Short mmCIF file of C-alpha atoms in Angstrom, two decimals:
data_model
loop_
_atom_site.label_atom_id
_atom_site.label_comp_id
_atom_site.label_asym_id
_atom_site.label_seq_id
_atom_site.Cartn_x
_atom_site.Cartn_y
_atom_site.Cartn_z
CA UNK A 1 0.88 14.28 -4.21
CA UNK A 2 4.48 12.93 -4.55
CA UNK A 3 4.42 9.72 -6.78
CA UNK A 4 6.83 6.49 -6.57
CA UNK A 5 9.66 6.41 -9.14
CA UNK A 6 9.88 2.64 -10.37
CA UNK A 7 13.44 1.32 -11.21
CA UNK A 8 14.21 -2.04 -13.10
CA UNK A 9 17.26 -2.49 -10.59
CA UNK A 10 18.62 -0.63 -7.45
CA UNK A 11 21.78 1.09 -8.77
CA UNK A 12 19.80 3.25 -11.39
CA UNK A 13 18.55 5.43 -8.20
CA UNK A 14 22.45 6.27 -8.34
CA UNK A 15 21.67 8.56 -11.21
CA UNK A 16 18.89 10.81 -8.88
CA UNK A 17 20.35 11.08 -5.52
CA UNK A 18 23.30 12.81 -4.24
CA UNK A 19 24.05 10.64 -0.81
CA UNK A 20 22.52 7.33 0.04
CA UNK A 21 21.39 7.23 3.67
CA UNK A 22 23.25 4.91 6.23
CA UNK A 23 21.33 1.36 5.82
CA UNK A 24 20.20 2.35 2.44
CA UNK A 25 22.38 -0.34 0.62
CA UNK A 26 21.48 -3.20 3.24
CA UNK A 27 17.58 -2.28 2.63
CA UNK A 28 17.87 -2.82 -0.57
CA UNK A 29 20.14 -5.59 -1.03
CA UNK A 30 17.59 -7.51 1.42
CA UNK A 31 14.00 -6.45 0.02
CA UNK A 32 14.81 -5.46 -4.01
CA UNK A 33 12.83 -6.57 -5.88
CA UNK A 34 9.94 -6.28 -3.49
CA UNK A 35 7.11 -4.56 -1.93
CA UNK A 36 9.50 -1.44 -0.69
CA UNK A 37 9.46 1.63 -1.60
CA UNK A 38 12.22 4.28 -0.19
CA UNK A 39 12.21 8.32 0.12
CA UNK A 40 15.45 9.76 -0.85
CA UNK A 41 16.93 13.15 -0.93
CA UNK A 42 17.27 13.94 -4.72
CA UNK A 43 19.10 16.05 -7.03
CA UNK A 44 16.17 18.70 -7.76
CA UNK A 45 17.87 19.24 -11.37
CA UNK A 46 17.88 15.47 -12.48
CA UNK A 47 13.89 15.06 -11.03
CA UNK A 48 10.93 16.72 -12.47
CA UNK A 49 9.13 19.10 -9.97
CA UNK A 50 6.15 17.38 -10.59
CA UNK A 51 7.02 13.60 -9.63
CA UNK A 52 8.34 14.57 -5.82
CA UNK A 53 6.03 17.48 -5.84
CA UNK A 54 8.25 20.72 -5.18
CA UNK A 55 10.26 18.62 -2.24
CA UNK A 56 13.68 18.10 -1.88
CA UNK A 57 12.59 14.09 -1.93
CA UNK A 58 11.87 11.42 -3.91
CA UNK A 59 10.09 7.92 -3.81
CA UNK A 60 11.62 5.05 -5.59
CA UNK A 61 10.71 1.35 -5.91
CA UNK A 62 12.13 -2.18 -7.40
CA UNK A 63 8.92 -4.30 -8.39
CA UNK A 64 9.16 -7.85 -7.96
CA UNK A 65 6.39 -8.96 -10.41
CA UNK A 66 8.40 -10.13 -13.75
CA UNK A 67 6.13 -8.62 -16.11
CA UNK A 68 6.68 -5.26 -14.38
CA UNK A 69 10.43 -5.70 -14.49
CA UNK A 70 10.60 -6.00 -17.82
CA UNK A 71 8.77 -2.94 -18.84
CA UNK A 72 11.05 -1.30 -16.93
CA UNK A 73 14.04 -3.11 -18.54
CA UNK A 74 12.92 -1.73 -21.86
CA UNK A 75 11.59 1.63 -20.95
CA UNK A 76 13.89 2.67 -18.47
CA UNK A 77 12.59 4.09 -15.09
CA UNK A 78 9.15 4.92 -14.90
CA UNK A 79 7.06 7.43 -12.89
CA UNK A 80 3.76 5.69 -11.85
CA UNK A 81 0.95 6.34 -9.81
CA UNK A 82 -1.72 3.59 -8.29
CA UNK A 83 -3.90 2.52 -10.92
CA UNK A 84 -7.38 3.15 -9.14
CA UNK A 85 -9.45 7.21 -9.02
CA UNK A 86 -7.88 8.78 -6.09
CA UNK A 87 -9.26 7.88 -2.44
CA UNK A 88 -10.73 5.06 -3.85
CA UNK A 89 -9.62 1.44 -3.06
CA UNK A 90 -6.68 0.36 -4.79
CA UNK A 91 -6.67 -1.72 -8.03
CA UNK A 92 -5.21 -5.65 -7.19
CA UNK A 93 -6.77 -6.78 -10.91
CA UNK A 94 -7.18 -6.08 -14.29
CA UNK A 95 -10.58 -6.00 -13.91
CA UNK A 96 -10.84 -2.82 -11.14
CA UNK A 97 -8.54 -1.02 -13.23
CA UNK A 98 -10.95 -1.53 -16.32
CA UNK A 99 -13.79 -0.64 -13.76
CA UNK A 100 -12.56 2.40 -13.16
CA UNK A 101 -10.84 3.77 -16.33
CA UNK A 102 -13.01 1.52 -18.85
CA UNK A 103 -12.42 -1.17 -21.15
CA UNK A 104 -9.81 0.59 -23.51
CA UNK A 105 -7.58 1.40 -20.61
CA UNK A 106 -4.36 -0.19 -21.56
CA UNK A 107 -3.62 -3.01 -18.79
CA UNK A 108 -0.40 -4.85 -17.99
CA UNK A 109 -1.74 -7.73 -16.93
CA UNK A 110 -0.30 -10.11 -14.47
CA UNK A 111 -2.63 -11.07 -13.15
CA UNK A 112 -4.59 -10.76 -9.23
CA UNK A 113 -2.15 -9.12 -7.19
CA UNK A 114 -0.20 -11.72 -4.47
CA UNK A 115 0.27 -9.43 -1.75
CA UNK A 116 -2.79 -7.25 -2.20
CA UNK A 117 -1.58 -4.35 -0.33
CA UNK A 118 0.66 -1.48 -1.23
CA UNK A 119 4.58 -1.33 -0.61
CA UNK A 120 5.67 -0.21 2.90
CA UNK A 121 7.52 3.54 2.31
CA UNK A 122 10.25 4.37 4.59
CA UNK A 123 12.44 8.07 5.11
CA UNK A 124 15.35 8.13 6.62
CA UNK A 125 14.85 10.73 9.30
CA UNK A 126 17.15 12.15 12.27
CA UNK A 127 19.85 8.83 11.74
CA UNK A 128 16.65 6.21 11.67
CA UNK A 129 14.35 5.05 9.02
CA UNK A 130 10.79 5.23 10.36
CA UNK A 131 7.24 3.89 8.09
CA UNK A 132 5.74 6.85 6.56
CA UNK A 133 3.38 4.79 4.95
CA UNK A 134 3.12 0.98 6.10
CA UNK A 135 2.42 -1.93 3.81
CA UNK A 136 2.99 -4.98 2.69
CA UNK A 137 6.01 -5.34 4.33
CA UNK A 138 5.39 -5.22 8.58
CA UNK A 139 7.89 -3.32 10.89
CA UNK A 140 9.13 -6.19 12.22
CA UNK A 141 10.82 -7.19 9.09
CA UNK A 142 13.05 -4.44 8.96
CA UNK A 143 14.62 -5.36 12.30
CA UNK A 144 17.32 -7.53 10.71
CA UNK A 145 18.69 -5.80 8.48
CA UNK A 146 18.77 -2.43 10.56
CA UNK A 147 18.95 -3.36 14.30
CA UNK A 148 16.29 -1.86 15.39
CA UNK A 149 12.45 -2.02 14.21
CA UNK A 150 11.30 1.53 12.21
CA UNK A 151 8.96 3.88 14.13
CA UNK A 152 5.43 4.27 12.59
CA UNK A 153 6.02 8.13 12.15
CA UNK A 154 2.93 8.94 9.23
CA UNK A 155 3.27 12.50 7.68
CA UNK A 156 7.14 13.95 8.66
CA UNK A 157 5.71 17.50 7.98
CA UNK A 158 2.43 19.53 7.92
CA UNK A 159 1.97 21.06 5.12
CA UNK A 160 2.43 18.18 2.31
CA UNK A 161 2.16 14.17 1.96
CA UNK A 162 5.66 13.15 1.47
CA UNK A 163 4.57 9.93 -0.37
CA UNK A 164 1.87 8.75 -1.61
CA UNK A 165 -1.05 7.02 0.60
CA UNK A 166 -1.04 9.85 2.98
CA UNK A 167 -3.75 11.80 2.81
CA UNK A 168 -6.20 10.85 5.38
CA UNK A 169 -9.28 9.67 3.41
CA UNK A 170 -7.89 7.01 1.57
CA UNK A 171 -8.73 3.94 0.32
CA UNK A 172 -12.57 4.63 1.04
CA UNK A 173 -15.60 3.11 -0.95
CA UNK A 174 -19.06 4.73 -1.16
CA UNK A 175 -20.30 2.40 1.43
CA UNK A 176 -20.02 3.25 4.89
CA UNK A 177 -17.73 1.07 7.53
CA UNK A 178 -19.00 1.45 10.61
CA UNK A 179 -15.69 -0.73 12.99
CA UNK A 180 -17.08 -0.11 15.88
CA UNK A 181 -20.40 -2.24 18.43
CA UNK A 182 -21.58 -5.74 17.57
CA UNK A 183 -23.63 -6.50 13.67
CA UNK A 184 -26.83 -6.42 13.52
CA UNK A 185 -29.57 -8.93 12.04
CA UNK A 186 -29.35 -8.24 8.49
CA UNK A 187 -26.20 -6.36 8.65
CA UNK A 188 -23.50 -6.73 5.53
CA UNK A 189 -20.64 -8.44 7.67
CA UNK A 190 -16.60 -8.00 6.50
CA UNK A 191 -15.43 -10.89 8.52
CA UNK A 192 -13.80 -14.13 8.52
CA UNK A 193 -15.19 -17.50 7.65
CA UNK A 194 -14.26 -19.27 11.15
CA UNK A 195 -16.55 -16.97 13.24
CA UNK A 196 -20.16 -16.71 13.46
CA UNK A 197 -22.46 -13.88 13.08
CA UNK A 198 -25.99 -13.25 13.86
CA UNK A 199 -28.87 -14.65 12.07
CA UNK A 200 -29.47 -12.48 9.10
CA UNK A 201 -26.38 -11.45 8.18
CA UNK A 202 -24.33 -11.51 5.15
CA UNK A 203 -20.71 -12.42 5.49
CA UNK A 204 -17.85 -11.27 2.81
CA UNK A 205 -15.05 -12.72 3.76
CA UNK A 206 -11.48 -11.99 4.51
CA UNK A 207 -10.86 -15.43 5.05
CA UNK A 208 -9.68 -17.33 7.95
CA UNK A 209 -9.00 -15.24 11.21
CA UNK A 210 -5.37 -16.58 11.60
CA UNK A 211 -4.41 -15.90 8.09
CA UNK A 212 -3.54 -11.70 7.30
CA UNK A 213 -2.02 -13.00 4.25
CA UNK A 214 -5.55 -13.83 2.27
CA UNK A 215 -7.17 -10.91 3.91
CA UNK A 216 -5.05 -9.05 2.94
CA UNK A 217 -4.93 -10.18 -0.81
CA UNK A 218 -8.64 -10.03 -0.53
CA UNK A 219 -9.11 -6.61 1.26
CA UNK A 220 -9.87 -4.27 -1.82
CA UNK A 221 -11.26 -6.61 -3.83
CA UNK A 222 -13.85 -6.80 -0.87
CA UNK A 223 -13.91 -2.90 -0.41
CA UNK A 224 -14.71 -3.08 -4.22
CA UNK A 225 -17.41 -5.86 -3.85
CA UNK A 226 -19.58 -3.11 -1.66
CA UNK A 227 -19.98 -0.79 -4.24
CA UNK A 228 -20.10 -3.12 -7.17
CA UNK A 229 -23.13 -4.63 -4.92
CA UNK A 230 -24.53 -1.28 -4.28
CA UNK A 231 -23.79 -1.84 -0.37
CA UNK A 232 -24.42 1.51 1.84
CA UNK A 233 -23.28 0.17 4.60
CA UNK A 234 -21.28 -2.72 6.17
CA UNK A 235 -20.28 -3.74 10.17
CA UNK A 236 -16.21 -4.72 9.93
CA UNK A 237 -15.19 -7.23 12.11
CA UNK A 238 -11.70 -5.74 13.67
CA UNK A 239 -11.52 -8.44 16.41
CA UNK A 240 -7.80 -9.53 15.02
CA UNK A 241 -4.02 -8.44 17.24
CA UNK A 242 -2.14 -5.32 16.97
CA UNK A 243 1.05 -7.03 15.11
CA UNK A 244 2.28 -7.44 11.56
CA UNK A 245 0.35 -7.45 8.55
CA UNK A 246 -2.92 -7.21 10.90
CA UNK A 247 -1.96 -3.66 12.37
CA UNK A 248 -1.42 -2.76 8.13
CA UNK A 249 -4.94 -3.86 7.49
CA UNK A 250 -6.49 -1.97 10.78
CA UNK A 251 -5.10 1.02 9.56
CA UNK A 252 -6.58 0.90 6.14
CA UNK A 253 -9.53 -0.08 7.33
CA UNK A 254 -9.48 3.20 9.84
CA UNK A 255 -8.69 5.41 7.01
CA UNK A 256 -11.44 3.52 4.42
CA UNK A 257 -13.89 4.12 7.41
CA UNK A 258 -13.73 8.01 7.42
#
């Protein structure tokens, strides 16, 4: 699995890549430091094998948090994977790191996570960037600053994930989601606090049904919550548009489902 290259500023990616893509500046100039992560061809002699995983690419991301930034100020750029077991849901505090590495794991702490949800990961592919793996950041964002809004185009080839968050079972707890039919009396209910569900049922919330930005901030915590609870199963209220940060959080969802 290809892992995400972390860079205190933009212009250190200079020292890895041969070309920058057309728009490549512009992206980065408008969301660096952020919740963007971009796949660049790389010079196969300058980047371990093992970070881009035999490709001819590479990830590479600014982090906005402060504390982040200045590790990487002092260490230079850093190769790091998500801080949760694989295919499970992703860490967003200290606390599910701890839970899943123990109590000695060493933690950079700073705090819950604002956004909650991983870094949108574009590849520049046949003169366009298109999402490879969407995220924090919605399509519609990138309209702006490239003229046109990025395809959600997934894997680019068979044979290999070229970034990370791609394999299909992903960010999956033990419990069961079941996304589809109406709860049941009784039924463990992922919802939102405005609606009503039957008698019975116990709601986690995601919070209010007009606000993606708290579910999704909340979303693997909640994911977390099941197991923690010893939950086998839970009904997931997907009654929410097709747009934005929602259509980010349907798709997890999906893939936590299967």
């Amino acid at each position: 699995n290809p892992l995400i290259i972390h860079l205190y500023e933009a212009k250190q990616i200079l020292n890895y890549i041969k070309e920058a893509p057309i728009g490549f500046k512009e992206l980065a100039a408008a969301f660096w430091p952020g919740p963007m992560t971009l796949v660049l061809p790389v010079d196969v002699e300058v980047v371990p094998a093992i970070v881009r995983a035999d490709l001819h690419t590479a990830a590479f991301r600014v982090p906005e948090h402060e504390m982040a930034r200045q590790l990487l100020k002092m260490s230079g750029p850093l190769v790091m994977p998500s801080a949760n077991l694989s295919g499970s849901p992703s860490s967003t505090s200290r606390e599910h790191v701890e839970k899943d590495f123990g109590n000695e794991f060493p933690v950079l702490d700073g705090g819950q996570c604002r956004k909650g949800l991983e870094s949108t990961i574009l590849f520049f592919d046949k003169a366009r960037w298109v999402i490879v793996r969407q995220g924090a950041l919605s399509p519609n964002y990138f309209e702006p600053i490239l003229g046109y809004i990025p395809e959600i185009a997934g894997k680019i080839q068979d044979d290999a994930p070229l970034c990370p968050g791609q394999l299909y079972r992903h960010y999956a707890p033990k419990a069961r989601l079941r996304l589809t039919g109406l709860p049941e009396s009784n039924d463990v209910v992922i919802g939102f606090e405005n609606r009503s569900y039957p008698k019975g049922c116990r709601l986690i919330s995601l919070g209010h049904s007009s606000d993606p930005d708290t579910a999704a901030q909340r979303l693997y915590d909640v994911l977390r919550r099941l197991d923690h609870e010893g939950v086998e199963a839970a009904w997931v209220d997907m009654n929410f548009v097709d747009t934005g940060l929602w259509l980010t959080l349907k798709e997890r969802l999906q893939r936590a489902a299967q």
